[in-house]
CSV table of C-alpha atoms in Angstrom, one decimal:
chain,number,residue,atom,x,y,z
A,5,MET,CA,0.0,0.0,0.0
A,6,THR,CA,1.3,3.4,-1.0
A,7,ARG,CA,1.0,5.9,1.8
A,8,ARG,CA,0.6,9.7,1.3
A,9,SER,CA,2.4,12.3,3.3
A,10,TYR,CA,1.0,15.4,4.9
A,11,ARG,CA,2.2,18.8,3.6
A,12,GLU,CA,3.5,20.9,6.4
A,13,VAL,CA,4.1,24.6,7.3
A,14,ARG,CA,5.4,25.9,10.6
A,15,LEU,CA,4.6,29.5,11.8
A,16,PRO,CA,5.3,31.4,15.0
A,17,LEU,CA,2.5,31.3,17.6
A,18,GLU,CA,1.0,34.7,18.1
A,19,GLU,CA,-1.9,34.0,20.5
A,20,GLU,CA,-2.7,31.7,23.5
A,21,PRO,CA,-3.1,28.1,22.3
A,22,PRO,CA,-6.6,27.6,23.6
A,23,ASP,CA,-7.7,30.9,22.0
A,24,LEU,CA,-6.2,29.7,18.7
A,25,MET,CA,-7.9,26.4,18.8
A,26,ALA,CA,-11.3,28.0,19.7
A,27,ARG,CA,-10.9,30.6,16.9
A,28,LEU,CA,-10.2,28.0,14.3
A,29,VAL,CA,-13.1,25.8,15.3
A,30,ALA,CA,-15.5,28.8,15.4
A,31,THR,CA,-14.9,29.3,11.6
A,32,GLY,CA,-17.0,26.2,10.9
A,33,LEU,CA,-14.5,24.8,8.5
A,34,PHE,CA,-13.8,21.6,10.4
A,35,SER,CA,-16.3,18.7,10.4
A,36,PRO,CA,-15.8,16.6,12.4
A,37,TYR,CA,-13.2,17.9,14.7
A,38,VAL,CA,-11.3,17.1,17.9
A,39,VAL,CA,-9.2,19.6,19.9
A,40,TYR,CA,-7.0,17.8,22.4
A,41,GLU,CA,-4.5,19.3,24.9
A,42,SER,CA,-1.9,16.8,26.1
A,43,SER,CA,0.9,17.5,28.5
A,44,THR,CA,3.0,19.1,25.8
A,45,GLU,CA,0.8,20.5,23.1
A,46,TRP,CA,-2.6,21.4,21.7
A,47,SER,CA,-3.8,19.7,18.6
A,48,LEU,CA,-6.8,20.3,16.3
A,49,ALA,CA,-7.8,17.4,14.1
A,50,GLY,CA,-10.2,18.4,11.3
A,51,GLY,CA,-12.1,16.2,8.8
A,52,ALA,CA,-11.8,12.5,8.6
A,53,LEU,CA,-9.3,10.9,6.2
A,54,THR,CA,-10.4,7.6,7.6
A,55,SER,CA,-12.5,6.7,10.6
A,56,LEU,CA,-13.4,3.7,12.8
A,57,ARG,CA,-16.6,3.1,14.9
A,58,LEU,CA,-16.9,0.1,17.1
A,59,ALA,CA,-20.3,-0.9,18.6
A,60,GLY,CA,-21.7,-3.9,20.4
A,61,GLN,CA,-19.7,-7.0,20.7
A,62,GLU,CA,-17.1,-6.0,18.1
A,63,ALA,CA,-15.8,-3.4,20.6
A,64,ALA,CA,-14.7,-6.2,23.0
A,65,ASP,CA,-11.5,-6.8,21.0
A,66,LEU,CA,-9.4,-3.6,20.5
A,67,SER,CA,-7.0,-5.4,18.2
A,68,ARG,CA,-9.5,-4.2,15.6
A,69,VAL,CA,-8.1,-0.7,16.3
A,70,GLU,CA,-4.5,-1.8,15.7
A,71,GLU,CA,-5.6,-3.5,12.4
A,72,TRP,CA,-7.3,-0.3,11.3
A,73,LEU,CA,-4.4,1.9,12.2
A,74,ALA,CA,-2.0,-0.5,10.3
A,75,ARG,CA,-4.0,0.3,7.2
A,76,THR,CA,-3.9,4.1,7.6
A,77,PRO,CA,-3.2,5.6,4.2
A,78,VAL,CA,-0.8,8.3,5.4
A,79,THR,CA,2.5,8.4,7.1
A,80,GLY,CA,3.2,10.1,10.4
A,81,TRP,CA,-0.5,9.8,11.4
A,82,ARG,CA,-2.1,10.7,14.7
A,83,ALA,CA,-5.6,9.3,15.5
A,84,TYR,CA,-8.1,11.1,17.7
A,85,GLY,CA,-11.4,10.2,19.2
A,86,TRP,CA,-13.5,9.1,22.2
A,87,ALA,CA,-14.5,6.0,24.1
A,88,ALA,CA,-17.9,5.8,25.8
A,89,PHE,CA,-18.1,4.6,29.5
A,90,GLU,CA,-20.1,1.6,28.4
A,91,LEU,CA,-17.1,0.2,26.5
A,92,GLY,CA,-15.8,-0.8,30.0
A,93,PRO,CA,-18.3,-3.6,30.7
A,94,VAL,CA,-17.9,-4.9,27.1
A,95,LEU,CA,-14.1,-5.1,27.5
A,96,ALA,CA,-14.7,-6.9,30.8
A,97,GLY,CA,-16.8,-9.6,29.0
A,98,ALA,CA,-20.4,-8.3,29.6
A,99,ALA,CA,-22.9,-8.4,26.8
A,100,PRO,CA,-23.5,-5.0,25.2
A,101,SER,CA,-26.6,-3.2,26.5
A,102,GLY,CA,-27.4,-1.6,23.1
A,103,THR,CA,-26.2,-0.7,19.7
A,104,ASP,CA,-24.6,2.7,20.4
A,105,THR,CA,-21.1,3.5,19.3
A,106,LEU,CA,-18.6,2.6,22.0
A,107,LEU,CA,-15.4,3.8,20.4
A,108,HIS,CA,-15.0,6.4,17.6
A,109,LEU,CA,-11.7,7.3,16.1
A,110,ILE,CA,-10.5,9.4,13.1
A,111,VAL,CA,-7.3,10.1,11.4
A,112,PRO,CA,-7.7,13.7,10.2
A,113,ALA,CA,-7.3,15.2,6.8
A,114,ASP,CA,-6.0,18.5,8.5
A,115,GLU,CA,-4.1,19.2,11.7
A,116,VAL,CA,-3.0,22.3,13.5
A,117,ARG,CA,-0.6,21.7,16.4
A,118,THR,CA,1.1,24.0,18.8
A,119,ASP,CA,3.6,23.5,21.5
A,120,GLY,CA,3.1,27.0,22.9
A,121,THR,CA,5.9,28.5,20.8
A,122,SER,CA,5.2,27.7,17.2
A,123,VAL,CA,2.3,26.3,15.1
A,124,LEU,CA,2.6,23.2,12.8
A,125,ILE,CA,-0.1,23.1,10.1
A,126,ARG,CA,-0.6,19.8,8.2
A,127,SER,CA,-2.9,18.9,5.4
A,128,LEU,CA,-3.1,16.5,2.5
A,129,ASP,CA,-4.5,19.2,0.2
A,130,PRO,CA,-2.2,22.1,-0.9
A,131,GLU,CA,-5.1,24.5,-1.3
A,132,ARG,CA,-6.5,23.6,2.1
A,133,LEU,CA,-3.0,24.0,3.6
A,134,ASP,CA,-2.8,27.6,2.2
A,135,LEU,CA,-6.2,28.3,3.7
A,136,LEU,CA,-5.2,27.1,7.1
A,137,VAL,CA,-2.0,29.1,6.9
A,138,ARG,CA,-4.0,32.3,6.2
A,139,LEU,CA,-6.4,31.5,9.1
A,140,VAL,CA,-3.6,31.0,11.6
A,141,ARG,CA,-2.0,34.3,10.4
A,142,THR,CA,-5.3,36.2,10.8
A,143,GLY,CA,-4.4,37.3,14.3
A,144,ARG,CA,-5.6,37.2,17.8
A,145,SER,CA,-9.0,36.1,18.9
A,146,ALA,CA,-11.8,38.5,19.9
A,147,ALA,CA,-12.2,39.5,23.5
A,148,ALA,CA,-13.8,36.9,25.8
A,149,PRO,CA,-17.6,37.3,26.0
A,150,ALA,CA,-18.6,38.6,29.4
A,151,GLU,CA,-22.1,37.0,29.5
A,152,ARG,CA,-22.5,33.6,31.1
A,153,VAL,CA,-25.3,31.1,31.3
A,154,GLN,CA,-26.8,31.2,34.8
A,155,LEU,CA,-27.3,27.7,36.0
A,156,PRO,CA,-28.6,26.4,39.4
A,157,LEU,CA,-26.6,23.4,40.5
A,158,GLU,CA,-28.9,22.0,43.3
A,159,ASP,CA,-30.0,18.5,42.6
A,160,LYS,CA,-33.6,18.3,41.4
A,161,GLY,CA,-33.6,14.5,41.0
A,162,ASN,CA,-32.8,11.7,43.4
A,163,PHE,CA,-29.1,11.8,43.8
A,164,ARG,CA,-29.2,11.7,47.6
A,165,ALA,CA,-31.6,8.8,47.5
A,166,ALA,CA,-29.3,7.0,45.0
A,167,VAL,CA,-26.3,7.5,47.4
A,168,ALA,CA,-28.4,6.1,50.3
A,169,ALA,CA,-29.3,3.1,48.1
A,170,ALA,CA,-25.7,2.5,47.2
A,171,LEU,CA,-24.7,2.6,50.9
A,172,VAL,CA,-27.2,-0.3,51.6
A,173,GLU,CA,-25.3,-2.3,48.9
A,174,LEU,CA,-22.0,-1.4,50.4
A,175,GLN,CA,-22.9,-2.5,53.9
A,176,ASP,CA,-23.6,-6.1,52.9
A,177,ASP,CA,-20.9,-8.8,52.6
A,178,GLY,CA,-20.6,-8.6,48.9
A,179,PRO,CA,-17.4,-7.6,47.0
A,180,LEU,CA,-18.3,-4.0,46.3
A,181,THR,CA,-16.3,-1.5,48.4
A,182,LYS,CA,-16.7,1.7,46.3
A,183,VAL,CA,-19.0,3.0,43.6
A,184,ILE,CA,-19.0,6.3,41.8
A,185,LEU,CA,-22.5,7.7,41.2
A,186,SER,CA,-23.2,10.8,39.1
A,187,ARG,CA,-26.0,13.2,38.3
A,188,ARG,CA,-26.9,15.3,35.3
A,189,VAL,CA,-27.8,19.0,35.3
A,190,SER,CA,-29.7,20.2,32.3
A,191,VAL,CA,-28.6,23.4,30.6
A,192,PRO,CA,-31.7,25.1,29.2
A,193,ASP,CA,-29.8,27.4,26.8
A,194,ARG,CA,-27.7,26.7,23.8
A,195,VAL,CA,-24.0,27.0,24.5
A,196,ASP,CA,-21.2,28.4,22.3
A,197,LEU,CA,-18.7,25.6,22.7
A,198,PRO,CA,-15.6,27.2,21.3
A,199,ALA,CA,-16.1,30.3,23.4
A,200,THR,CA,-16.8,28.2,26.5
A,201,TYR,CA,-13.6,26.2,25.8
A,202,ALA,CA,-11.5,29.4,25.6
A,203,ALA,CA,-13.1,30.9,28.7
A,204,GLY,CA,-13.0,27.8,30.8
A,205,ARG,CA,-9.4,26.9,29.9
A,206,ARG,CA,-8.2,30.3,31.0
A,207,ALA,CA,-9.7,29.7,34.4
A,208,ASN,CA,-9.1,26.0,34.9
A,209,THR,CA,-6.0,24.0,35.7
A,210,PRO,CA,-6.8,20.6,34.0
A,211,ALA,CA,-4.5,17.7,33.4
A,212,ARG,CA,-6.0,17.7,29.8
A,213,SER,CA,-8.6,19.6,27.9
A,214,PHE,CA,-10.7,19.0,24.8
A,215,LEU,CA,-13.3,20.4,22.5
A,216,LEU,CA,-15.0,18.1,20.0
A,217,ASP,CA,-17.8,17.4,17.5
A,218,LEU,CA,-17.5,13.8,16.6
A,219,GLY,CA,-20.1,11.0,16.0
A,220,GLY,CA,-23.2,13.0,17.0
A,221,ILE,CA,-21.8,14.3,20.4
A,222,ARG,CA,-20.3,17.7,21.0
A,223,ALA,CA,-18.4,18.5,24.2
A,224,VAL,CA,-16.0,20.7,26.0
A,225,GLY,CA,-14.0,19.4,29.0
A,226,PHE,CA,-11.3,20.1,31.5
A,227,SER,CA,-10.2,16.7,32.6
A,228,PRO,CA,-8.6,16.4,36.0
A,229,GLU,CA,-6.7,13.2,35.3
A,230,THR,CA,-5.5,10.8,32.7
A,231,VAL,CA,-6.7,7.2,32.3
A,232,ALA,CA,-3.6,6.1,30.4
A,233,GLU,CA,-0.4,7.6,29.1
A,234,VAL,CA,1.8,5.3,27.0
A,235,THR,CA,5.2,6.3,25.6
A,236,PRO,CA,6.9,4.9,22.5
A,237,GLY,CA,9.1,2.8,24.7
A,238,GLY,CA,6.2,1.1,26.4
A,239,ARG,CA,6.1,3.1,29.7
A,240,VAL,CA,2.5,3.2,31.0
A,241,THR,CA,1.3,5.8,33.5
A,242,THR,CA,-2.1,6.3,35.1
A,243,ARG,CA,-2.9,9.1,37.6
A,244,PRO,CA,-5.9,8.3,39.8
A,245,LEU,CA,-7.5,11.1,41.7
A,246,ALA,CA,-9.8,10.3,44.6
A,247,GLY,CA,-10.7,12.5,47.6
A,248,THR,CA,-12.0,16.0,47.1
A,249,ARG,CA,-12.3,19.4,48.9
A,250,ALA,CA,-13.3,22.7,47.4
A,251,LEU,CA,-11.1,25.6,46.4
A,252,THR,CA,-12.6,28.8,47.7
A,253,GLY,CA,-10.1,31.4,46.4
A,254,THR,CA,-9.2,32.3,50.0
A,255,ALA,CA,-5.7,31.1,50.8
A,256,ASP,CA,-6.3,30.4,54.5
A,257,GLU,CA,-9.5,28.5,53.9
A,258,ASP,CA,-8.0,26.5,51.0
A,259,ALA,CA,-5.1,25.5,53.2
A,260,ARG,CA,-7.5,24.5,56.0
A,261,LEU,CA,-9.5,22.4,53.5
A,262,ARG,CA,-6.3,20.9,52.2
A,263,ASP,CA,-5.2,19.8,55.7
A,264,ASP,CA,-8.7,18.4,56.3
A,265,LEU,CA,-8.5,16.4,53.0
A,266,LEU,CA,-5.1,14.9,54.0
A,267,SER,CA,-6.4,13.8,57.4
A,268,ASP,CA,-9.9,12.6,56.6
A,269,PRO,CA,-10.1,8.8,57.1
A,270,LYS,CA,-12.9,8.5,54.6
A,271,GLU,CA,-11.0,10.3,51.8
A,272,ILE,CA,-7.7,8.5,52.6
A,273,HIS,CA,-9.5,5.1,52.5
A,274,GLU,CA,-11.2,6.0,49.2
A,275,HIS,CA,-7.9,7.1,47.7
A,276,ALA,CA,-5.9,4.1,48.9
A,277,ILE,CA,-8.3,1.5,47.5
A,278,SER,CA,-8.4,3.3,44.2
A,279,VAL,CA,-4.6,3.3,43.9
A,280,LYS,CA,-4.6,-0.4,44.8
A,281,LEU,CA,-6.9,-1.3,42.0
A,282,ALA,CA,-5.0,0.9,39.5
A,283,LEU,CA,-1.9,-1.1,40.4
A,284,GLU,CA,-3.8,-4.4,39.8
A,285,ASP,CA,-5.1,-3.2,36.5
A,286,LEU,CA,-1.7,-2.1,35.3
A,287,ALA,CA,-0.1,-5.4,36.5
A,288,ALA,CA,-2.3,-7.3,34.1
A,289,VAL,CA,-0.3,-6.0,31.1
A,290,CYS,CA,2.9,-4.5,32.7
A,291,ASP,CA,6.0,-5.5,34.6
A,292,ASP,CA,7.8,-3.3,37.1
A,293,THR,CA,4.6,-1.6,38.4
A,294,VAL,CA,5.2,1.0,41.1
A,295,VAL,CA,3.5,3.9,42.8
A,296,SER,CA,5.9,6.7,41.9
A,297,GLU,CA,4.0,9.4,43.7
A,298,TYR,CA,1.5,8.8,46.5
A,299,MET,CA,-1.3,11.1,47.9
A,300,SER,CA,-0.1,14.5,46.9
A,301,VAL,CA,-2.7,17.3,46.5
A,302,LEU,CA,-3.5,18.7,43.1
A,303,ARG,CA,-5.6,21.8,42.3
A,304,ARG,CA,-8.1,21.2,39.5
A,305,GLY,CA,-10.3,24.2,38.8
A,306,THR,CA,-12.7,24.7,41.7
A,307,VAL,CA,-11.5,21.7,43.7
A,308,GLN,CA,-8.4,20.0,45.1
A,309,HIS,CA,-7.9,16.3,45.0
A,310,LEU,CA,-5.7,13.6,46.5
A,311,ALA,CA,-3.6,12.3,43.6
A,312,SER,CA,-1.2,9.5,43.0
A,313,THR,CA,0.9,8.3,40.0
A,314,VAL,CA,1.1,4.6,39.1
A,315,THR,CA,3.5,3.4,36.4
A,316,GLY,CA,4.7,0.2,34.7
A,317,ARG,CA,6.4,-1.1,31.5
A,318,LEU,CA,4.4,-3.0,28.9
A,319,ARG,CA,5.3,-6.7,28.5
A,320,ASP,CA,6.8,-7.8,25.2
A,321,GLY,CA,4.1,-8.2,22.5
A,322,HIS,CA,1.7,-5.7,24.2
A,323,GLY,CA,0.9,-2.4,22.5
A,324,PRO,CA,-0.7,0.8,23.8
A,325,TRP,CA,-4.2,-0.4,23.2
A,326,ARG,CA,-3.7,-3.4,25.5
A,327,ALA,CA,-2.7,-0.8,28.2
A,328,PHE,CA,-5.8,1.3,27.5
A,329,ALA,CA,-8.1,-1.8,27.6
A,330,ALA,CA,-6.6,-2.8,31.0
A,331,LEU,CA,-7.1,0.6,32.6
A,332,PHE,CA,-10.4,1.7,31.0
A,333,PRO,CA,-12.6,3.0,32.4
A,334,ALA,CA,-10.8,4.9,35.1
A,335,VAL,CA,-11.2,3.3,38.6
A,336,THR,CA,-11.9,6.8,39.9
A,337,ALA,CA,-15.1,7.0,37.8
A,338,THR,CA,-16.3,3.4,38.2
A,339,GLY,CA,-16.0,1.5,41.5
A,340,ILE,CA,-14.2,-1.3,43.2
A,341,PRO,CA,-14.3,-3.9,41.9
A,342,LYS,CA,-15.4,-2.5,38.5
A,343,ALA,CA,-17.5,-5.6,37.5
A,344,SER,CA,-19.7,-5.2,40.6
A,345,ALA,CA,-20.0,-1.4,40.1
A,346,TYR,CA,-21.3,-1.5,36.5
A,347,PRO,CA,-24.8,-2.9,37.2
A,348,LEU,CA,-25.3,-0.7,40.3
A,349,ILE,CA,-24.3,2.4,38.4
A,350,ARG,CA,-26.7,1.6,35.6
A,351,ALA,CA,-29.6,0.8,38.0
A,352,LEU,CA,-29.2,3.9,40.2
A,353,GLU,CA,-28.4,6.4,37.4
A,354,GLY,CA,-31.1,5.0,35.1
A,355,ARG,CA,-29.4,5.7,31.8
A,356,PRO,CA,-26.2,5.1,29.8
A,357,ARG,CA,-23.4,7.5,30.7
A,358,GLY,CA,-22.1,7.7,27.1
A,359,LEU,CA,-19.1,10.1,26.9
A,360,TYR,CA,-19.3,11.0,30.6
A,361,ALA,CA,-16.6,9.1,32.6
A,362,GLY,CA,-15.3,7.7,29.3
A,363,ALA,CA,-12.2,9.0,27.5
A,364,VAL,CA,-11.0,11.5,24.9
A,365,LEU,CA,-7.7,10.3,23.4
A,366,ALA,CA,-5.0,10.7,20.9
A,367,CYS,CA,-2.5,8.0,19.6
A,368,ASP,CA,0.5,8.3,17.3
A,369,ALA,CA,2.2,6.1,14.8
A,370,ASP,CA,5.2,5.9,17.1
A,371,GLY,CA,3.2,4.1,19.8
A,372,THR,CA,2.3,7.1,22.0
A,373,LEU,CA,-1.2,7.0,23.5
A,374,ASP,CA,-2.7,9.7,25.7
A,375,ALA,CA,-6.3,9.2,27.1
A,376,ALA,CA,-8.0,11.8,29.3
A,377,LEU,CA,-10.8,10.9,31.7
A,378,VAL,CA,-14.0,12.8,30.6
A,379,LEU,CA,-15.1,14.8,33.6
A,380,ARG,CA,-15.7,18.5,34.2
A,381,SER,CA,-17.4,18.8,30.9
A,382,VAL,CA,-20.5,20.1,29.0
A,383,TYR,CA,-22.2,17.9,26.5
A,384,GLN,CA,-24.6,18.6,23.6
A,385,GLN,CA,-26.4,15.9,21.7
A,386,GLY,CA,-29.3,16.8,19.4
A,387,ASP,CA,-31.3,19.6,21.2
A,388,ARG,CA,-30.1,18.5,24.6
A,389,CYS,CA,-27.3,20.1,26.6
A,390,TRP,CA,-26.2,19.0,30.1
A,391,LEU,CA,-23.4,18.8,32.7
A,392,GLN,CA,-22.7,15.8,34.8
A,393,ALA,CA,-20.6,15.1,37.9
A,394,GLY,CA,-20.2,12.3,40.4
A,395,ALA,CA,-18.8,11.3,43.7
A,396,GLY,CA,-17.1,8.2,45.1
A,397,ILE,CA,-19.4,6.4,47.6
A,398,VAL,CA,-17.8,4.2,50.3
A,399,ARG,CA,-19.3,3.0,53.6
A,400,GLN,CA,-18.4,6.2,55.4
A,401,SER,CA,-20.1,8.4,52.9
A,402,LEU,CA,-22.9,10.8,53.8
A,403,PRO,CA,-25.5,11.6,51.1
A,404,GLU,CA,-25.4,15.4,51.8
A,405,ARG,CA,-21.6,15.6,51.6
A,406,GLU,CA,-21.5,13.6,48.3
A,407,HIS,CA,-24.1,16.0,46.8
A,408,GLU,CA,-22.0,19.0,47.9
A,409,GLU,CA,-19.0,17.4,46.2
A,410,THR,CA,-20.8,17.2,42.9
A,411,CYS,CA,-21.7,20.9,43.2
A,412,GLU,CA,-18.0,21.7,43.8
A,413,LYS,CA,-17.0,19.8,40.7
A,414,LEU,CA,-19.8,21.2,38.5
A,415,ARG,CA,-18.6,24.8,39.2
A,416,SER,CA,-15.4,24.0,37.2
A,417,ILE,CA,-17.4,24.1,34.0
A,418,ALA,CA,-20.8,25.7,35.0
A,419,GLN,CA,-19.5,29.2,35.6
A,420,TYR,CA,-17.8,29.4,32.2
A,421,LEU,CA,-20.7,28.5,29.9
A,422,VAL,CA,-21.0,31.1,27.2
A,423,PRO,CA,-24.5,31.4,25.6
A,424,ALA,CA,-24.7,30.9,21.8
A,425,PRO,CA,-25.2,34.1,19.9
A,426,GLU,CA,-28.7,34.9,18.6
A,427,HIS,CA,-29.4,35.4,14.9
A,428,PRO,CA,-31.4,38.5,13.8
A,429,ASP,CA,-34.6,36.4,13.8
A,430,GLY,CA,-34.1,35.6,17.4
A,431,ALA,CA,-33.0,32.0,17.0
A,432,THR,CA,-29.8,30.9,18.7
A,433,GLY,CA,-26.9,30.1,16.3
A,434,PRO,CA,-25.1,26.8,16.0
A,435,ALA,CA,-22.8,25.9,18.9
């Protein structure tokens, strides 16, 4: 098979990376698109040179992804996409609960990447490359909109009751020791997703961020942690976060809450059992597994978390997708053990999670894979728009405190929602 090569141009960067990404997406020239911020760069993938969707039982074997990537008709490719939360039970051997797409990946026709210093523009079409160069050179983005969507975060459903029901399950002699339950908050107004991404990224301190319109789902997110990071040499890292306190903006109060977090038996227990399972998941495909950093405190937007880092080295014959399958979905968004948590989550939440608690990811031809846990996000699908946040429930949990924790997390995205502009006829524009 003859592979094509991207044409490339490199330019100096003249605006903040998230502003550049948001400005380019807002032109409407990219469909589908994925913006992904890794630890070293921002990337915009536009259009689909080739794509892969896995649904139902076919998603149980991620070697299909490796076979698809091996047939990619371009050199130096990078694939982008998302995995739904419901991929997890299928990977674990459960029968699929529906026919929805569980994994959607594209290799783009166009790319714009920046490392914070320069901009690399790539396209297979020379005329398209010239257009992208002109767009990047256009200049700085417009000033950030001052208006925000006003959204009450109080639970109007049955989240506290769901927590109480989970506590009953946790008190018996079964295997379940932790379950993460979440709740949705409907957003009544259309949201300008590129503007929300730019505004939220300026204020947040995520591990990763993303902005996408792919496979019928549109989303903006400021992920607090990674599910899997795989290097070309086979080093695998996962960074579980469990245990939460608010960030108030007042130094003394934030320090008090930090000390409280580090000394709270419930939070320490929740974190420790999460790290233990992350180690076990990694050991299924890796040797030399180790906790390289344990129970530090990371600031993520409106909250601070207990955080640890778990690493290992892939065994011979294992590629990055084996690591992803072993670690997905994140233990910090599922439960312990995962197999026991899945049916309880579905029963108490009453609907599929979809992209929430799944992953947005990028993988390269050199074996690199980087997958962010989808939390602190706003979602649009059809005419629906919503936020979603959860909390880890263990035997020491209190329903009121777990509800408060979801509010703390929701503020990381809720206060940066920019309303979509109105057209002259009064209708809201596309977001």
